C-alpha positions in Angstrom: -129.9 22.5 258.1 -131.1 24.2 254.8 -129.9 27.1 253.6 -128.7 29.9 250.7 -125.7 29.8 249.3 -125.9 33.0 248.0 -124.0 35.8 248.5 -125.1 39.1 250.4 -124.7 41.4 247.6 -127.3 39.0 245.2 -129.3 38.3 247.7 -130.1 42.2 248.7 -130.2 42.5 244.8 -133.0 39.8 244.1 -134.6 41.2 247.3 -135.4 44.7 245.9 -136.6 43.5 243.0 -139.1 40.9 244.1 -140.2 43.5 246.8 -141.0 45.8 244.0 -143.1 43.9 241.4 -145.1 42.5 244.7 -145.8 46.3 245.5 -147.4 46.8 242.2 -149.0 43.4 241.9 -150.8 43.3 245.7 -151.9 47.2 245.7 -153.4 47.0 242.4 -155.6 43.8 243.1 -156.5 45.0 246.7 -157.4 48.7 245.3 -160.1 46.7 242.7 -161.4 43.8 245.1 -161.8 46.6 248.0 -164.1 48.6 245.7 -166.4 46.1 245.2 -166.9 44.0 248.3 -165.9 46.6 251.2 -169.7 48.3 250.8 -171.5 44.9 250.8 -169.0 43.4 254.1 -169.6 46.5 256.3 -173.2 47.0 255.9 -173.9 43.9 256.5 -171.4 43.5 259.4 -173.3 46.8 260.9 -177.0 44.9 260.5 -176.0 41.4 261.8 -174.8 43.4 265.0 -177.8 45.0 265.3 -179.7 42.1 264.6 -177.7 40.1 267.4 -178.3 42.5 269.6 -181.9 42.9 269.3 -182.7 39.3 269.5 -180.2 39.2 272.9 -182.8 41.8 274.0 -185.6 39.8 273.8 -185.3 36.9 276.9 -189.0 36.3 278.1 -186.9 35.4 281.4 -185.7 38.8 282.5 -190.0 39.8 281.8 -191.5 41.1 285.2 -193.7 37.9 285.1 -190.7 35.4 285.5 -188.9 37.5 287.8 -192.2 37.7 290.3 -191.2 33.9 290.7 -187.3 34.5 290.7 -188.0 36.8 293.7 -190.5 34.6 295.6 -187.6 31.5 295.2 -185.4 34.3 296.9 -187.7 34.7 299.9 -188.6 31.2 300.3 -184.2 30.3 300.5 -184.2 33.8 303.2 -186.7 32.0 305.6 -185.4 30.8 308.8 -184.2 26.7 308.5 -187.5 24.4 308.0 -189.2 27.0 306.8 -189.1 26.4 303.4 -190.4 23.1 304.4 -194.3 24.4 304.5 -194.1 24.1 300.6 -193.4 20.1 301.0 -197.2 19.6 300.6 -198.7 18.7 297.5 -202.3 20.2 298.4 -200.4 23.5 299.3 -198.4 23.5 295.8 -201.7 22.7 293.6 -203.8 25.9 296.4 -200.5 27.9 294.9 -200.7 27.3 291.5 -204.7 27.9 291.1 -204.8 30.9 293.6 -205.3 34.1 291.8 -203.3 35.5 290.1 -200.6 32.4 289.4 -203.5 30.5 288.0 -203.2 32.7 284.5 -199.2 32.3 284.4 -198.7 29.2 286.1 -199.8 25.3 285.3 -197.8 23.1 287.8 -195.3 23.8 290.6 -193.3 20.8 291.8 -189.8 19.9 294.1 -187.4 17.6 293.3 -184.8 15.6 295.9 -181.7 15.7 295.3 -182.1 11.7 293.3 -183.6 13.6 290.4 -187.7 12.2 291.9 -190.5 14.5 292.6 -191.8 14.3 295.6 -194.5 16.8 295.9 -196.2 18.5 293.1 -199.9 20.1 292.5 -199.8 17.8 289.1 -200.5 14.4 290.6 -199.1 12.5 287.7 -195.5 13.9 287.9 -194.9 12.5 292.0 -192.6 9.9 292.1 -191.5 10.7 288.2 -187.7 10.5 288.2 -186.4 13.4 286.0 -184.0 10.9 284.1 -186.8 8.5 283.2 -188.6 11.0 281.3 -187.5 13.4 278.0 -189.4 17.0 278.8 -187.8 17.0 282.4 -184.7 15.3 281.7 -182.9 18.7 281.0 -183.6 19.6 284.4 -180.4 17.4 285.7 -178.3 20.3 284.6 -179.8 21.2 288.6 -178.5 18.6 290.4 -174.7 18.2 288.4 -173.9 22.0 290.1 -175.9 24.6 288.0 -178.4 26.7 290.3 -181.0 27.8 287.6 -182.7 26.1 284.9 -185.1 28.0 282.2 -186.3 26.8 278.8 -188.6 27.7 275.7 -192.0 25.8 275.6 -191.2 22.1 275.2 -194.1 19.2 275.5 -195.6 18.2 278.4 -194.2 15.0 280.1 -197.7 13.3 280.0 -199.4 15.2 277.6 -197.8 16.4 274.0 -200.5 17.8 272.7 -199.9 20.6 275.9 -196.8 22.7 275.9 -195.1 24.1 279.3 -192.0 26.3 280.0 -190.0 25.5 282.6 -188.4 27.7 285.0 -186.3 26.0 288.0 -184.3 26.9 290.7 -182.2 25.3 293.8 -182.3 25.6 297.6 -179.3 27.0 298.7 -179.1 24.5 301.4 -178.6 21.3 298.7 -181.9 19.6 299.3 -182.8 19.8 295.5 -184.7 22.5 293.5 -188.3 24.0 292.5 -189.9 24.0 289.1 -192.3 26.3 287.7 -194.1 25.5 285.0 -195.5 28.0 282.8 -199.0 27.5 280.5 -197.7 27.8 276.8 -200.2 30.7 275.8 -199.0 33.3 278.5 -195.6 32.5 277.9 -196.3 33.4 273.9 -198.1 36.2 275.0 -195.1 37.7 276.9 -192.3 36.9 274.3 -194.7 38.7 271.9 -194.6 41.7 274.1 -190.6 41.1 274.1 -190.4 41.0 270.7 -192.9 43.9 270.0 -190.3 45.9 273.1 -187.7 45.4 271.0 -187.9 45.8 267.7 -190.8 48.1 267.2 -188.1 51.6 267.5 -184.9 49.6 266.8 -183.3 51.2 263.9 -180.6 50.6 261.7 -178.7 54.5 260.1 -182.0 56.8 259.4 -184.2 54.6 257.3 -183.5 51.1 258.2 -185.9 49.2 260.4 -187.1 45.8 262.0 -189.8 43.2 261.3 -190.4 40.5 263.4 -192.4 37.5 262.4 -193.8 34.1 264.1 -192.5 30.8 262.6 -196.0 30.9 260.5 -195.2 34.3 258.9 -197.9 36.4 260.7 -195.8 39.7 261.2 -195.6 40.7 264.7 -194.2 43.9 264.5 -193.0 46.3 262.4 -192.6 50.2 262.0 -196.3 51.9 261.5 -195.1 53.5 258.1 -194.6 50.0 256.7 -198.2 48.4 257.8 -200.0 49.4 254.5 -197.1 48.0 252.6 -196.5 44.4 254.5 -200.0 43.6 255.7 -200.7 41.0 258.1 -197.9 38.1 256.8 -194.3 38.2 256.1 -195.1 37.6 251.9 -191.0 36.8 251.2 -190.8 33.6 253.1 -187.3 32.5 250.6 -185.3 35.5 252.7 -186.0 33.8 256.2 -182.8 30.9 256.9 -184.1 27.6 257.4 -182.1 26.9 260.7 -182.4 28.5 264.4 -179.3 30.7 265.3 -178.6 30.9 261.5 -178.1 34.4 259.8 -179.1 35.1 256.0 -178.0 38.5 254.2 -179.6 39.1 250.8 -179.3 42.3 248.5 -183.1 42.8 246.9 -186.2 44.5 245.7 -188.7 44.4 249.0 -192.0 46.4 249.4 -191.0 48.1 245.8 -187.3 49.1 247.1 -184.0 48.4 246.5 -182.3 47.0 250.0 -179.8 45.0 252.1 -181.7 42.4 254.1 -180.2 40.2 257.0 -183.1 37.7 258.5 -182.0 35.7 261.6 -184.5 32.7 262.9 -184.5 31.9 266.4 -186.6 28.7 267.9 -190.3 30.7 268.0 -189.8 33.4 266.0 -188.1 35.2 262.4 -186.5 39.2 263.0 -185.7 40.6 259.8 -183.4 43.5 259.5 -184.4 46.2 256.7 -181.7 48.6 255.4 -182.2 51.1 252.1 -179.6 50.4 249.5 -180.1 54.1 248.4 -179.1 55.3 252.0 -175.7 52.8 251.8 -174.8 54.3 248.3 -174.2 57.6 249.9 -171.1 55.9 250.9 -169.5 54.9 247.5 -167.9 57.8 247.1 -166.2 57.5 250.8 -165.4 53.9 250.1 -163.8 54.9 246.8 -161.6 57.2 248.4 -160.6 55.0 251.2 -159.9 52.4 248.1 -157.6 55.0 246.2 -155.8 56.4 249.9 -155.0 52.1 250.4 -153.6 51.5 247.2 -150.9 54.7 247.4 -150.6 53.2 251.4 -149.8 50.0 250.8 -147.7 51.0 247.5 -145.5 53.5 249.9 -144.7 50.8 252.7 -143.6 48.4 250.2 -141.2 51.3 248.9 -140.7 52.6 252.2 -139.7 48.4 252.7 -137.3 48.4 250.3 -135.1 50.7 251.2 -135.1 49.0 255.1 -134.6 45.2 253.9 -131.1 46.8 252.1 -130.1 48.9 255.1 -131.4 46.1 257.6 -130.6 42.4 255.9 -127.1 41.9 257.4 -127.9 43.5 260.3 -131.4 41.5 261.1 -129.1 38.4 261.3 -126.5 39.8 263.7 -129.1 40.9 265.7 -130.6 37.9 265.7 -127.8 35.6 266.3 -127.0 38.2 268.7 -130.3 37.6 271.0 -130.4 33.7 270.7 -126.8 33.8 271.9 -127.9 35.8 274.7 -130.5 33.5 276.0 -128.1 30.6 275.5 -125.8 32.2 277.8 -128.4 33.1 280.2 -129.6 29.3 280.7 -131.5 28.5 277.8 -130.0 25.7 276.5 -132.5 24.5 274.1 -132.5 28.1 272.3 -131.3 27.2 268.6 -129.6 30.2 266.6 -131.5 30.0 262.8 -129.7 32.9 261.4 -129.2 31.3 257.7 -130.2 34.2 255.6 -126.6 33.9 253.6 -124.3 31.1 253.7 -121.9 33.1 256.2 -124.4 33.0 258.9 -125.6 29.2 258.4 -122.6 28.3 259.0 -121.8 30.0 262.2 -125.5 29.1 263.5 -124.3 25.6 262.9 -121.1 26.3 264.8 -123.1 27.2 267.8 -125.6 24.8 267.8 -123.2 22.2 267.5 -121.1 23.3 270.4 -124.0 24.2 272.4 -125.4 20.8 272.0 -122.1 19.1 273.4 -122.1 21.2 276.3 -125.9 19.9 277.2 -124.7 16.5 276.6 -121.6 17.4 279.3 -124.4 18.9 281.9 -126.8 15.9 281.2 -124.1 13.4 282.5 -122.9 15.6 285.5 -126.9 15.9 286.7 -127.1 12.4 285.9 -123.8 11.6 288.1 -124.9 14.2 290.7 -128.4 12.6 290.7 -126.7 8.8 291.4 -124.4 10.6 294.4 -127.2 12.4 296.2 -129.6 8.5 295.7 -126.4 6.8 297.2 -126.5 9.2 300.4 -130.1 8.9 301.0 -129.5 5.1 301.2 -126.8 5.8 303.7 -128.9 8.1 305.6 -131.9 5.7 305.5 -129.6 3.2 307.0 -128.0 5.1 309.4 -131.8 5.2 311.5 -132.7 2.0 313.0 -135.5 0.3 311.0 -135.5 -2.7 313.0 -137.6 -2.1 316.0 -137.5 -4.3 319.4 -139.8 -6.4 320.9 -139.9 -6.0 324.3 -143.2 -7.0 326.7 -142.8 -3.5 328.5 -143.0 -1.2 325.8 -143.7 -0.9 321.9 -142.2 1.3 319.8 -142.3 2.6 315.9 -140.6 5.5 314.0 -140.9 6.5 310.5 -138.6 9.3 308.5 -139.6 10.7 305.2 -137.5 13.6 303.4 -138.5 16.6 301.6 -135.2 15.9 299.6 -133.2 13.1 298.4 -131.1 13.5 301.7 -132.7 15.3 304.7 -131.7 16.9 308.1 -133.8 14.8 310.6 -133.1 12.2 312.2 -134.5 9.7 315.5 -132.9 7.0 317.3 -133.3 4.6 319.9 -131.3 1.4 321.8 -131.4 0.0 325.4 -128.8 1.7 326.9 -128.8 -1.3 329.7 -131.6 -3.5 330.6 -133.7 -1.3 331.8 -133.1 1.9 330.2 -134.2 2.9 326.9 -132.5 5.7 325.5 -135.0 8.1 322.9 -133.6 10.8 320.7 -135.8 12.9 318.3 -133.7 15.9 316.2 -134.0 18.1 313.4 -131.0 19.6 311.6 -131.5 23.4 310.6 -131.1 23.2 306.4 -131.9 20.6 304.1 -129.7 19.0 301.2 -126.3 17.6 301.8 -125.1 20.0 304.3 -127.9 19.0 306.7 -127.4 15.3 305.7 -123.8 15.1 306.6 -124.4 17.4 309.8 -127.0 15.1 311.2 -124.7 11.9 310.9 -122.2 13.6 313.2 -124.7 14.8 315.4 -126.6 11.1 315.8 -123.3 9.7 316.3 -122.4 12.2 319.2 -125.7 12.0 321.2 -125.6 8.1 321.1 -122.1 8.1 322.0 -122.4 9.9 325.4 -125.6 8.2 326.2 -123.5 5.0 326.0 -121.4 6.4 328.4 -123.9 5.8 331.0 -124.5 9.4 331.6 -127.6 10.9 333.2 -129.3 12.7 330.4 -128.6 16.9 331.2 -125.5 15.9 330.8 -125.6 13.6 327.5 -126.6 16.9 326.1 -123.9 19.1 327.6 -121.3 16.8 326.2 -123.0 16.5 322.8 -123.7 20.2 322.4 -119.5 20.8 323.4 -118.4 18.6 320.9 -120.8 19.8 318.1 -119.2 23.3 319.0 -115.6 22.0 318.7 -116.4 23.1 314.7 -118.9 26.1 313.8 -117.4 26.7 310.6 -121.1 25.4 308.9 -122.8 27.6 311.0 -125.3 25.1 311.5 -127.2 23.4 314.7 -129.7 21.5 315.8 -133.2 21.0 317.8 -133.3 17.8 319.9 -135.3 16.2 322.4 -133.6 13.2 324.3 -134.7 10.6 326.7 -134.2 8.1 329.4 -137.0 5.8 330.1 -136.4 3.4 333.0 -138.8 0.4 331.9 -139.1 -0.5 336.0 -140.6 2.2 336.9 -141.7 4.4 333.8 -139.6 7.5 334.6 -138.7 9.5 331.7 -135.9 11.5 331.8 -135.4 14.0 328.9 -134.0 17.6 327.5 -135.5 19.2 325.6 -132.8 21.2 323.4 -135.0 23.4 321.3 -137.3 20.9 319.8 -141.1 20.7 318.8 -143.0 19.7 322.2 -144.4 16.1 322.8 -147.5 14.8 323.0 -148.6 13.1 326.0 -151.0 10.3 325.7 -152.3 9.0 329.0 -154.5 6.0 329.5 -157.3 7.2 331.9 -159.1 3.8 331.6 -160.4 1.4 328.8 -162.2 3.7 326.8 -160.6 7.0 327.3 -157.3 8.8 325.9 -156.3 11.8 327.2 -153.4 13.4 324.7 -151.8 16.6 325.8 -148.4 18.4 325.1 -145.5 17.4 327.6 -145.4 20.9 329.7 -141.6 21.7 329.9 -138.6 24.2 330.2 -136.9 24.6 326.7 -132.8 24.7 326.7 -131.2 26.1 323.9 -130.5 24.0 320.8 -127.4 22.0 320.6 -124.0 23.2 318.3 -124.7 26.9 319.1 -123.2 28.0 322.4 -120.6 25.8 323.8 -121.2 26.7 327.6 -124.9 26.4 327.1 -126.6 24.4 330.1 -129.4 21.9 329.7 -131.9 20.9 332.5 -133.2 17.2 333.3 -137.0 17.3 333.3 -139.0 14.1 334.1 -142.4 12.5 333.6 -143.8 9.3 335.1 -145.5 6.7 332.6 -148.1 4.7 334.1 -148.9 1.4 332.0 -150.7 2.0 328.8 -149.3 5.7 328.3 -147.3 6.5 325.1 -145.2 9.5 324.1 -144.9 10.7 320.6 -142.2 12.4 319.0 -142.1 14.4 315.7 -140.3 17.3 314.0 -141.5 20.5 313.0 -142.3 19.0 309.7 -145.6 17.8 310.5 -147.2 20.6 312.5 -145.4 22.9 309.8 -147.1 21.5 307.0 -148.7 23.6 304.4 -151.6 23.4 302.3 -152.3 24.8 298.8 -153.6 28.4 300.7 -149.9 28.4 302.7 -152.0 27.2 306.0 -150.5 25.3 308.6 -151.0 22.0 309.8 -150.6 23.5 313.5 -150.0 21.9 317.0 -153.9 22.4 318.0 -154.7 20.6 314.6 -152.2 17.4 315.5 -153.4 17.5 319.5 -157.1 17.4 318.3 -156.8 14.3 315.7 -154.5 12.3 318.2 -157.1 13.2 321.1 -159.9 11.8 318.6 -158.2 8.7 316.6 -155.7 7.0 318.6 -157.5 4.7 321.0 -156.0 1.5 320.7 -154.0 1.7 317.4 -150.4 0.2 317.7 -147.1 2.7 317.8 -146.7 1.9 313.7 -150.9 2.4 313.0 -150.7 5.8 315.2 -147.9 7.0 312.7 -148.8 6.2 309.8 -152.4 7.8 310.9 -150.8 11.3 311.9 -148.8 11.1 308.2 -151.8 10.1 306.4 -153.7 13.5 308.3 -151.0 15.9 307.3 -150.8 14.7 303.7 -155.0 14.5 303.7 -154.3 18.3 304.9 -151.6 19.4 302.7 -154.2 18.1 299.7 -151.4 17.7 297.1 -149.2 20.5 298.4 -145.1 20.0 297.9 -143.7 19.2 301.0 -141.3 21.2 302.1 -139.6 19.8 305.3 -138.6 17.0 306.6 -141.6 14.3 308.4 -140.1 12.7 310.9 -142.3 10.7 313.8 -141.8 8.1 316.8 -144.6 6.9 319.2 -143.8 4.8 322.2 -146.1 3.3 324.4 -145.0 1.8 327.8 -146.5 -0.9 329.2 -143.9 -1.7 332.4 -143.3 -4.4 334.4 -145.3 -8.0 333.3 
């Protein structure tokens, strides 16, 4: 790091001096430049405003002949649906655009699909035109890549260039592509000349200072009455107008025999000149003078008035700031660097702290790094503590999938043949996330499939699961669980259901129909709460072809990007309408792909955990 080796004392020293030969320096050449160029920057500043504003006044669309047809497009989207449809006839559009009264305004009406092609117009030539295939309409696209109204100056026609049109467009509200209007070149000249005439004939600029407006040939258009004598019919100092549209040109000099600021702006049809007296801005000298000589003594007092706070405040800008850097370091910020090296004292304690601040990141960069390979480690150990291997067995198939909000997670699912014909199904959900909930499931899986392999009936699997899990509540932790029996003879399934989301049914009416429901059942409190909690054994009957799926409260809890969730109705619904046939693993991976189609990029926050069995019984 750079920095002064100076002293304190010669640094304040060489501090007030510099400061004060500045002072002097800056206000004298501010006081003289002011003088002469703040007169000429704020009248001019005042007439380009005015001059911006007038011309933003002046839109031939907001005229009451183009808002006639805004208003007609408005009725014609109101109708009731198919109404609108009446003007799909090109013998209608061309009896529209010649009846009275449109046939002065109007040359050609015609609707576009949403392709880009005309496919009915009162101008023969344009159906079937494509609006990409041809330069005057090709602007119009601006319609069909999402904006809803389209208006332009006069431009050629598409088939004819010695004939100009203006276009005016708008969409159906329904999507079925737009309407153009187009407008004869004469009328539309004749109502931006009434636009123009609107607003410049009173606009005014202080008390003398006044407006001309002028076509692109020079013919004045407007101008105050006092003036006519004077201009005549053209605009005689063509070298004031700028050569480019949009472009604004300010020129000091002698017009119609007096002294004045001129600003002249050119827009595509037409010049607006602004007019101001130079006599009337003189009055002002004297004010600007003032303010020139009421600056200099300003800015000459704060750079005293700085002097005396740089000696007072030097030493004391550094400790402050050292001060506040240290304080967001301590708060977190480890990346905050202290800079305080206004002296060589305080260089070298901001390089003290950066330097031990930087070894303490270097510290927390390998502990999250450790930390990190720990927490990958577990998830492997969790992964494999789920069967992934899943049997093949004639009388039933079965898949399961588990994916974790977290590196570790708190669900879990398991399954083995208890004997032959019994296939034991546990689905559980472990309240928290992280570690805790990681380490708490293991137990938990490890407990139900122990007393299942004890041969017990299933009400009482849980009972003995749910007393050991309460042999130690110091985590203060549970969890939800639904666990099965399914006798593959004769399709009875056994279960508890201990809290848990509730199953879907899927029954196989026939060949061509699924019937999906939730499993209607009595739920028993959660297991690791209440030791002497009791648990009841509910049953279903599988007939051949039925399937059962299991899931946490991951999936139907699902959020979007607006917080909504993914909801039971939402899963019933999609299972009822996509299922059919689809193997156990293709009905899974369907119901994920739905809930991350729904969440539409949103971070999940729980655990996804899924299993779908189907039984097919006896061969």
């Amino acid at each position: 790091m750079k920095y002064s080796k100076n002293k304190l004392e010669k640094i304040l020293l060489t501090w007030l001096n510099s400061i004060m030969i500045a002072a002097f320096i800056i206000a004298s050449v501010i006081g003289l430049v002011m003088q002469h160029r703040m007169q000429h920057n704020q009248v001019f500043s005042v007439m380009n405003s005015y001059l911006k504003d007038c011309v933003k006044d002046i839109d031939v669309q907001k005229s009451a002949e183009f808002n006639f047809f805004d208003n007609w497009m408005d009725y014609i989207d109101s109708e009731e649906e198919g109404g609108k449809e009446r003007f799909f006839n090109n013998e209608h559009l061309e009896y529209i655009a010649n009846s009275k009264g449109n046939s002065d305004l109007l040359c050609e009406i015609s609707i576009v699909d949403p392709s880009g092609t005309v496919i009915h117009s009162s101008n023969p030539e344009l159906i079937g035109v494509n609006i990409e295939d041809n330069d005057s309409l090709r602007p119009l696209r601006c319609l069909l890549e999402g904006e809803t109204v389209y208006t332009d100056d006069v431009s050629k026609n598409p088939f004819n260039d010695q004939v100009k049109i203006a276009y005016f467009a708008r969409t159906f509200r329904d999507g079925s592509g737009f309407m153009v209007f187009g407008f004869n070149e004469k009328n539309y000249e004749f109502t931006l000349i009434d636009e123009i005439k609107d607003g410049t004939r009173n606009a005014k600029v202080g008390v003398n200072g006044y407006f001309i407006a002028c076509d692109l040939d020079k013919n004045i258009l407007s101008l105050p009455q006092a003036m006519e004598e004077k201009a005549g019919d053209v605009f005689s100092e063509a070298w004031l107008l700028p050569e480019n549209v949009g472009e604004i040109k300010n020129t000091i000099t002698t017009l119609y025999g007096e002294r004045a600021y001129v600003s002249a702006i050119r827009e595509p049809e037409y010049y607006i000149v602004n007019v101001y007296p130079q006599a009337e801005a003189d009055r002002f000298m004297l004010q600007n003078n003032v303010m020139a000589v009421v600056l200099f003594f300003t800015v000459l007092s704060v750079f005293f008035i700085t002097f005396f706070i740089v000696i007072k405040s030097r030493v004391i800008r550094d400790v402050e700031k050292t001060h506040s850097e240290l304080k967001l370091i301590t708060e977190g910020d480890l990346d905050e660097k202290v800079d305080a090296s206004g002296s060589l004292e305080f260089a070298e304690l901001s390089d003290g702290i950066n330097e031990t601040v930087g070894k303490l990141k270097d510290l927390i960069r390998e502990e999250d790094e450790r930390v990190k390979a720990e927490l990958q480690n577990a998830k492997k150990i969790q992964e494999s503590a789920v069967p992934k291997v899943f049997p093949k067995d004639e009388r039933f198939e079965l898949y399961a999938s588990m994916n974790t909000a977290e590196a570790v997670g708190g669900d879990f699912y398991d399954f083995f043949m208890r004997d032959e014909n019994t296939l034991v199904l546990v689905m559980a959900d472990v309240s928290g996330k992280g570690m805790p909930a990681a380490l708490y499931m293991m137990r938990a899986k490890t407990l139900i499939r122990t007393c299942a392999e004890l041969g017990l009936p299933v009400d009482e699997i849980a009972i003995e699961a749910n007393k050991r899990l309460c042999e130690d509540d110091s985590l203060g932790m549970f969890v939800t669980a639904w666990i099965g029996l399914l006798e593959l003879d004769t399709g009875v399934l056994s279960y508890v259901h201990a809290g848990h989301t509730m199953p879907v049914l899927v029954r196989r009416d026939n060949a061509s129909e699924n019937a999906a429901s939730f499993v209607k059942q009595e739920i028993d409190m959660v297991l690791g709460a209440f030791e002497d909690a009791g648990y009841m054994r509910q049953e279903i009957r599988l007939a051949p072809g039925d399937s059962i799926f299991l899931y946490t409260d991951g999936v139907t809890e699902a959020n979007d990007v607006n917080k909504e969730m993914y909801g039971e109705e939402r899963l019933l619904s999609f299972i009822t309408g996509n299922m059919g046939d689809s193997s156990c693993k293709a009905a899974c991976e369907a119901v994920l792909s739905d809930v991350n189609a729904f969440a539409d990029g949103a971070a999940q926050f729980d655990d996804i955990t899924m299993m779908w069995v189907k039984y097919y019984g006896e061969k």
